[in-house]
Amino acid sequence: MATIRRRHTTTYSTYGSVAYAPAYEDGNAVRSPRREEELRRAPVPRPKRQVRRHERARVEVRQAGQVAPFAVVGFLAVAVFAVLLVTSYAQLAVANDEMVALQRELTDLKSENSKLSAQYEKVFDLATIQAAVGDTMVRPTNEQMVYIDLSEPDTVTVYPGNRAGGLEDLIQGLQDLFGGIIEYFR
């Protein structure tokens, strides 16, 4: 097998970089700047600025203008609404406190109701009543039960009394008025 040899015309290998070219070693070519030199370039001289004297701006004072009536009305409306908002929050707090107190009272009343219901059931024990009455106590029959039908709407009938008409009432009222005045001056 034959080996292929490359003939190098230069004494170095570039590895794809031109930086190792022999022209740089001889000094014939322009040297490329190094990284440190690229990062630290010499500052470019800037033209000098002329220093100006800073002058203060003249402040002109204007006369106070009149207050707009709509602004006053607006501020008053905002104040009134703020007061109404605060009072509504106060009323809400009072209502919440009352609600908590009423709920507490409701729970107390419910517990008291359950205690009283238990006592009521103890007092009216059917076995005790049956023993006290004897065999004479019997359950009611169907003929003894009465059912009330409340499905009909309520009605009221107003019968006219001995009232006079509107004109007659007016005449009677005037007579009473003049009669009272005459009796006052007698």
PDB file of C-alpha atoms in Angstrom:
ATOM      1  CA  MET A   1       0.000   0.000   0.000  1.00  0.00           C
ATOM      2  CA  ALA A   2       1.251   3.247  -0.911  1.00  0.00           C
ATOM      3  CA  THR A   3       1.205   6.095   1.533  1.00  0.00           C
ATOM      4  CA  ILE A   4       0.344   9.526   0.382  1.00  0.00           C
ATOM      5  CA  ARG A   5       2.649  12.145   1.712  1.00  0.00           C
ATOM      6  CA  ARG A   6       1.966  15.758   1.530  1.00  0.00           C
ATOM      7  CA  ARG A   7       4.669  18.055   0.736  1.00  0.00           C
ATOM      8  CA  HIS A   8       4.624  21.162   2.758  1.00  0.00           C
ATOM      9  CA  THR A   9       6.174  24.181   1.247  1.00  0.00           C
ATOM     10  CA  THR A  10       6.350  25.880   4.596  1.00  0.00           C
ATOM     11  CA  THR A  11       7.918  24.700   7.772  1.00  0.00           C
ATOM     12  CA  TYR A  12       4.815  25.045   9.886  1.00  0.00           C
ATOM     13  CA  SER A  13       1.251  23.932   9.986  1.00  0.00           C
ATOM     14  CA  THR A  14      -1.546  26.527   9.994  1.00  0.00           C
ATOM     15  CA  TYR A  15      -4.396  24.421  11.185  1.00  0.00           C
ATOM     16  CA  GLY A  16      -6.705  26.675   9.260  1.00  0.00           C
ATOM     17  CA  SER A  17      -5.451  29.873  10.847  1.00  0.00           C
ATOM     18  CA  VAL A  18      -3.704  32.571   8.938  1.00  0.00           C
ATOM     19  CA  ALA A  19      -2.152  33.935  12.105  1.00  0.00           C
ATOM     20  CA  TYR A  20       0.690  31.467  11.854  1.00  0.00           C
ATOM     21  CA  ALA A  21       1.699  32.456   8.380  1.00  0.00           C
ATOM     22  CA  PRO A  22       5.433  32.969   7.927  1.00  0.00           C
ATOM     23  CA  ALA A  23       4.896  36.486   6.644  1.00  0.00           C
ATOM     24  CA  TYR A  24       3.972  37.568  10.164  1.00  0.00           C
ATOM     25  CA  GLU A  25       7.073  36.034  11.627  1.00  0.00           C
ATOM     26  CA  ASP A  26       9.340  37.882   9.283  1.00  0.00           C
ATOM     27  CA  GLY A  27       7.731  41.223  10.021  1.00  0.00           C
ATOM     28  CA  ASN A  28       6.931  41.871   6.383  1.00  0.00           C
ATOM     29  CA  ALA A  29       3.147  41.915   6.898  1.00  0.00           C
ATOM     30  CA  VAL A  30       1.160  44.296   9.017  1.00  0.00           C
ATOM     31  CA  ARG A  31       0.679  42.818  12.397  1.00  0.00           C
ATOM     32  CA  SER A  32      -2.950  42.243  13.460  1.00  0.00           C
ATOM     33  CA  PRO A  33      -3.925  43.798  16.753  1.00  0.00           C
ATOM     34  CA  ARG A  34      -4.117  41.554  19.745  1.00  0.00           C
ATOM     35  CA  ARG A  35      -7.179  41.133  21.827  1.00  0.00           C
ATOM     36  CA  GLU A  36      -5.908  43.232  24.671  1.00  0.00           C
ATOM     37  CA  GLU A  37      -5.191  46.014  22.264  1.00  0.00           C
ATOM     38  CA  GLU A  38      -8.636  45.773  20.697  1.00  0.00           C
ATOM     39  CA  LEU A  39     -10.320  46.051  24.073  1.00  0.00           C
ATOM     40  CA  ARG A  40      -8.136  48.942  25.202  1.00  0.00           C
ATOM     41  CA  ARG A  41      -8.200  51.274  22.313  1.00  0.00           C
ATOM     42  CA  ALA A  42      -6.869  54.723  22.739  1.00  0.00           C
ATOM     43  CA  PRO A  43      -9.552  57.266  23.601  1.00  0.00           C
ATOM     44  CA  VAL A  44     -10.584  59.530  20.809  1.00  0.00           C
ATOM     45  CA  PRO A  45     -10.023  63.143  21.777  1.00  0.00           C
ATOM     46  CA  ARG A  46     -13.264  65.007  22.051  1.00  0.00           C
ATOM     47  CA  PRO A  47     -13.641  68.608  21.167  1.00  0.00           C
ATOM     48  CA  LYS A  48     -13.704  70.846  24.201  1.00  0.00           C
ATOM     49  CA  ARG A  49     -17.007  72.373  25.077  1.00  0.00           C
ATOM     50  CA  GLN A  50     -17.401  75.949  25.819  1.00  0.00           C
ATOM     51  CA  VAL A  51     -18.537  76.522  29.363  1.00  0.00           C
ATOM     52  CA  ARG A  52     -21.689  78.614  29.475  1.00  0.00           C
ATOM     53  CA  ARG A  53     -22.849  80.450  32.427  1.00  0.00           C
ATOM     54  CA  HIS A  54     -26.135  79.013  33.707  1.00  0.00           C
ATOM     55  CA  GLU A  55     -28.817  81.603  34.008  1.00  0.00           C
ATOM     56  CA  ARG A  56     -31.837  81.107  36.162  1.00  0.00           C
ATOM     57  CA  ALA A  57     -35.177  81.313  34.502  1.00  0.00           C
ATOM     58  CA  ARG A  58     -37.234  84.296  35.486  1.00  0.00           C
ATOM     59  CA  VAL A  59     -40.183  83.311  37.556  1.00  0.00           C
ATOM     60  CA  GLU A  60     -43.268  85.270  36.796  1.00  0.00           C
ATOM     61  CA  VAL A  61     -45.905  85.317  39.481  1.00  0.00           C
ATOM     62  CA  ARG A  62     -49.470  85.483  38.314  1.00  0.00           C
ATOM     63  CA  GLN A  63     -52.272  86.859  40.323  1.00  0.00           C
ATOM     64  CA  ALA A  64     -54.504  84.464  42.193  1.00  0.00           C
ATOM     65  CA  GLY A  65     -57.614  83.687  40.196  1.00  0.00           C
ATOM     66  CA  GLN A  66     -61.131  83.312  41.440  1.00  0.00           C
ATOM     67  CA  VAL A  67     -62.353  79.974  42.748  1.00  0.00           C
ATOM     68  CA  ALA A  68     -64.723  78.261  40.346  1.00  0.00           C
ATOM     69  CA  PRO A  69     -68.180  77.669  41.824  1.00  0.00           C
ATOM     70  CA  PHE A  70     -68.330  74.201  40.274  1.00  0.00           C
ATOM     71  CA  ALA A  71     -65.123  73.278  42.113  1.00  0.00           C
ATOM     72  CA  VAL A  72     -66.660  74.359  45.415  1.00  0.00           C
ATOM     73  CA  VAL A  73     -69.838  72.403  44.675  1.00  0.00           C
ATOM     74  CA  GLY A  74     -67.740  69.392  43.683  1.00  0.00           C
ATOM     75  CA  PHE A  75     -65.714  69.473  46.899  1.00  0.00           C
ATOM     76  CA  LEU A  76     -68.887  69.836  48.955  1.00  0.00           C
ATOM     77  CA  ALA A  77     -70.475  66.893  47.129  1.00  0.00           C
ATOM     78  CA  VAL A  78     -67.395  64.751  47.773  1.00  0.00           C
ATOM     79  CA  ALA A  79     -67.450  65.741  51.463  1.00  0.00           C
ATOM     80  CA  VAL A  80     -71.162  64.919  51.761  1.00  0.00           C
ATOM     81  CA  PHE A  81     -70.649  61.548  50.081  1.00  0.00           C
ATOM     82  CA  ALA A  82     -67.696  60.797  52.373  1.00  0.00           C
ATOM     83  CA  VAL A  83     -69.827  61.583  55.444  1.00  0.00           C
ATOM     84  CA  LEU A  84     -72.656  59.426  54.085  1.00  0.00           C
ATOM     85  CA  LEU A  85     -70.222  56.591  53.442  1.00  0.00           C
ATOM     86  CA  VAL A  86     -68.842  56.769  56.985  1.00  0.00           C
ATOM     87  CA  THR A  87     -72.338  56.852  58.505  1.00  0.00           C
ATOM     88  CA  SER A  88     -73.448  53.910  56.353  1.00  0.00           C
ATOM     89  CA  TYR A  89     -70.442  51.920  57.577  1.00  0.00           C
ATOM     90  CA  ALA A  90     -71.338  52.833  61.153  1.00  0.00           C
ATOM     91  CA  GLN A  91     -74.946  51.714  60.585  1.00  0.00           C
ATOM     92  CA  LEU A  92     -73.676  48.493  59.034  1.00  0.00           C
ATOM     93  CA  ALA A  93     -71.483  47.833  62.073  1.00  0.00           C
ATOM     94  CA  VAL A  94     -74.428  48.470  64.426  1.00  0.00           C
ATOM     95  CA  ALA A  95     -76.669  46.177  62.362  1.00  0.00           C
ATOM     96  CA  ASN A  96     -74.014  43.458  62.425  1.00  0.00           C
ATOM     97  CA  ASP A  97     -73.716  43.766  66.212  1.00  0.00           C
ATOM     98  CA  GLU A  98     -77.502  43.523  66.578  1.00  0.00           C
ATOM     99  CA  MET A  99     -77.567  40.496  64.285  1.00  0.00           C
ATOM    100  CA  VAL A 100     -74.906  38.734  66.357  1.00  0.00           C
ATOM    101  CA  ALA A 101     -76.812  39.515  69.565  1.00  0.00           C
ATOM    102  CA  LEU A 102     -80.088  38.245  68.053  1.00  0.00           C
ATOM    103  CA  GLN A 103     -78.423  35.069  66.807  1.00  0.00           C
ATOM    104  CA  ARG A 104     -77.009  34.464  70.282  1.00  0.00           C
ATOM    105  CA  GLU A 105     -80.471  35.045  71.753  1.00  0.00           C
ATOM    106  CA  LEU A 106     -81.975  32.657  69.161  1.00  0.00           C
ATOM    107  CA  THR A 107     -79.591  29.872  70.129  1.00  0.00           C
ATOM    108  CA  ASP A 108     -80.410  30.455  73.807  1.00  0.00           C
ATOM    109  CA  LEU A 109     -84.150  30.333  73.065  1.00  0.00           C
ATOM    110  CA  LYS A 110     -83.774  27.145  71.011  1.00  0.00           C
ATOM    111  CA  SER A 111     -81.950  25.417  73.836  1.00  0.00           C
ATOM    112  CA  GLU A 112     -84.581  26.632  76.320  1.00  0.00           C
ATOM    113  CA  ASN A 113     -87.335  25.409  73.964  1.00  0.00           C
ATOM    114  CA  SER A 114     -85.818  21.938  73.821  1.00  0.00           C
ATOM    115  CA  LYS A 115     -85.596  21.836  77.649  1.00  0.00           C
ATOM    116  CA  LEU A 116     -89.217  22.970  78.047  1.00  0.00           C
ATOM    117  CA  SER A 117     -90.429  20.512  75.399  1.00  0.00           C
ATOM    118  CA  ALA A 118     -88.756  17.688  77.311  1.00  0.00           C
ATOM    119  CA  GLN A 119     -90.436  18.837  80.546  1.00  0.00           C
ATOM    120  CA  TYR A 120     -93.811  19.116  78.748  1.00  0.00           C
ATOM    121  CA  GLU A 121     -93.526  15.572  77.444  1.00  0.00           C
ATOM    122  CA  LYS A 122     -92.731  14.355  80.949  1.00  0.00           C
ATOM    123  CA  VAL A 123     -95.850  16.011  82.349  1.00  0.00           C
ATOM    124  CA  PHE A 124     -98.210  14.715  79.668  1.00  0.00           C
ATOM    125  CA  ASP A 125     -97.277  11.088  79.570  1.00  0.00           C
ATOM    126  CA  LEU A 126    -100.158   9.111  78.011  1.00  0.00           C
ATOM    127  CA  ALA A 127     -99.492   6.070  80.170  1.00  0.00           C
ATOM    128  CA  THR A 128     -99.840   8.175  83.324  1.00  0.00           C
ATOM    129  CA  ILE A 129    -103.066   9.775  82.061  1.00  0.00           C
ATOM    130  CA  GLN A 130    -104.479   6.361  81.057  1.00  0.00           C
ATOM    131  CA  ALA A 131    -103.719   5.019  84.504  1.00  0.00           C
ATOM    132  CA  ALA A 132    -105.353   8.053  86.150  1.00  0.00           C
ATOM    133  CA  VAL A 133    -108.531   7.961  84.002  1.00  0.00           C
ATOM    134  CA  GLY A 134    -108.876   4.217  83.724  1.00  0.00           C
ATOM    135  CA  ASP A 135    -110.560   2.355  80.907  1.00  0.00           C
ATOM    136  CA  THR A 136    -113.005   5.164  80.098  1.00  0.00           C
ATOM    137  CA  MET A 137    -110.545   6.987  77.815  1.00  0.00           C
ATOM    138  CA  VAL A 138    -110.871   5.917  74.155  1.00  0.00           C
ATOM    139  CA  ARG A 139    -109.643   7.315  70.881  1.00  0.00           C
ATOM    140  CA  PRO A 140    -112.048   9.567  68.926  1.00  0.00           C
ATOM    141  CA  THR A 141    -113.945   8.065  66.020  1.00  0.00           C
ATOM    142  CA  ASN A 142    -114.366   9.496  62.512  1.00  0.00           C
ATOM    143  CA  GLU A 143    -117.747  10.983  63.438  1.00  0.00           C
ATOM    144  CA  GLN A 144    -116.145  12.993  66.235  1.00  0.00           C
ATOM    145  CA  MET A 145    -113.415  14.538  64.057  1.00  0.00           C
ATOM    146  CA  VAL A 146    -114.076  17.883  62.354  1.00  0.00           C
ATOM    147  CA  TYR A 147    -111.918  19.205  59.515  1.00  0.00           C
ATOM    148  CA  ILE A 148    -111.745  22.906  58.658  1.00  0.00           C
ATOM    149  CA  ASP A 149    -111.151  23.842  55.025  1.00  0.00           C
ATOM    150  CA  LEU A 150    -108.989  26.983  54.860  1.00  0.00           C
ATOM    151  CA  SER A 151    -108.258  26.829  51.124  1.00  0.00           C
ATOM    152  CA  GLU A 152    -110.807  29.547  50.270  1.00  0.00           C
ATOM    153  CA  PRO A 153    -109.581  33.172  50.325  1.00  0.00           C
ATOM    154  CA  ASP A 154    -110.700  35.444  53.143  1.00  0.00           C
ATOM    155  CA  THR A 155    -113.647  37.710  52.404  1.00  0.00           C
ATOM    156  CA  VAL A 156    -115.139  40.563  54.361  1.00  0.00           C
ATOM    157  CA  THR A 157    -118.573  42.076  53.828  1.00  0.00           C
ATOM    158  CA  VAL A 158    -119.126  45.637  55.058  1.00  0.00           C
ATOM    159  CA  TYR A 159    -122.767  46.615  55.402  1.00  0.00           C
ATOM    160  CA  PRO A 160    -123.639  50.289  55.036  1.00  0.00           C
ATOM    161  CA  GLY A 161    -124.696  51.925  58.280  1.00  0.00           C
ATOM    162  CA  ASN A 162    -126.737  55.049  58.932  1.00  0.00           C
ATOM    163  CA  ARG A 163    -124.192  57.319  57.281  1.00  0.00           C
ATOM    164  CA  ALA A 164    -125.225  60.333  55.303  1.00  0.00           C
ATOM    165  CA  GLY A 165    -123.781  61.359  51.939  1.00  0.00           C
ATOM    166  CA  GLY A 166    -120.779  63.650  51.403  1.00  0.00           C
ATOM    167  CA  LEU A 167    -122.803  66.889  51.110  1.00  0.00           C
ATOM    168  CA  GLU A 168    -124.837  66.097  54.182  1.00  0.00           C
ATOM    169  CA  ASP A 169    -121.649  65.410  56.172  1.00  0.00           C
ATOM    170  CA  LEU A 170    -120.277  68.808  55.124  1.00  0.00           C
ATOM    171  CA  ILE A 171    -123.446  70.621  56.210  1.00  0.00           C
ATOM    172  CA  GLN A 172    -123.453  68.747  59.534  1.00  0.00           C
ATOM    173  CA  GLY A 173    -119.789  69.642  60.131  1.00  0.00           C
ATOM    174  CA  LEU A 174    -120.406  73.357  59.455  1.00  0.00           C
ATOM    175  CA  GLN A 175    -123.380  73.352  61.819  1.00  0.00           C
ATOM    176  CA  ASP A 176    -121.252  71.778  64.555  1.00  0.00           C
ATOM    177  CA  LEU A 177    -118.478  74.356  63.954  1.00  0.00           C
ATOM    178  CA  PHE A 178    -120.763  77.379  64.124  1.00  0.00           C
ATOM    179  CA  GLY A 179    -122.594  75.886  67.101  1.00  0.00           C
ATOM    180  CA  GLY A 180    -119.264  75.512  68.948  1.00  0.00           C
ATOM    181  CA  ILE A 181    -118.278  79.137  68.170  1.00  0.00           C
ATOM    182  CA  ILE A 182    -121.642  80.494  69.364  1.00  0.00           C
ATOM    183  CA  GLU A 183    -121.404  78.505  72.596  1.00  0.00           C
ATOM    184  CA  TYR A 184    -117.873  79.814  73.188  1.00  0.00           C
ATOM    185  CA  PHE A 185    -118.967  83.464  73.085  1.00  0.00           C
ATOM    186  CA  ARG A 186    -122.082  82.979  75.291  1.00  0.00           C
TER     187      ARG A 186
END
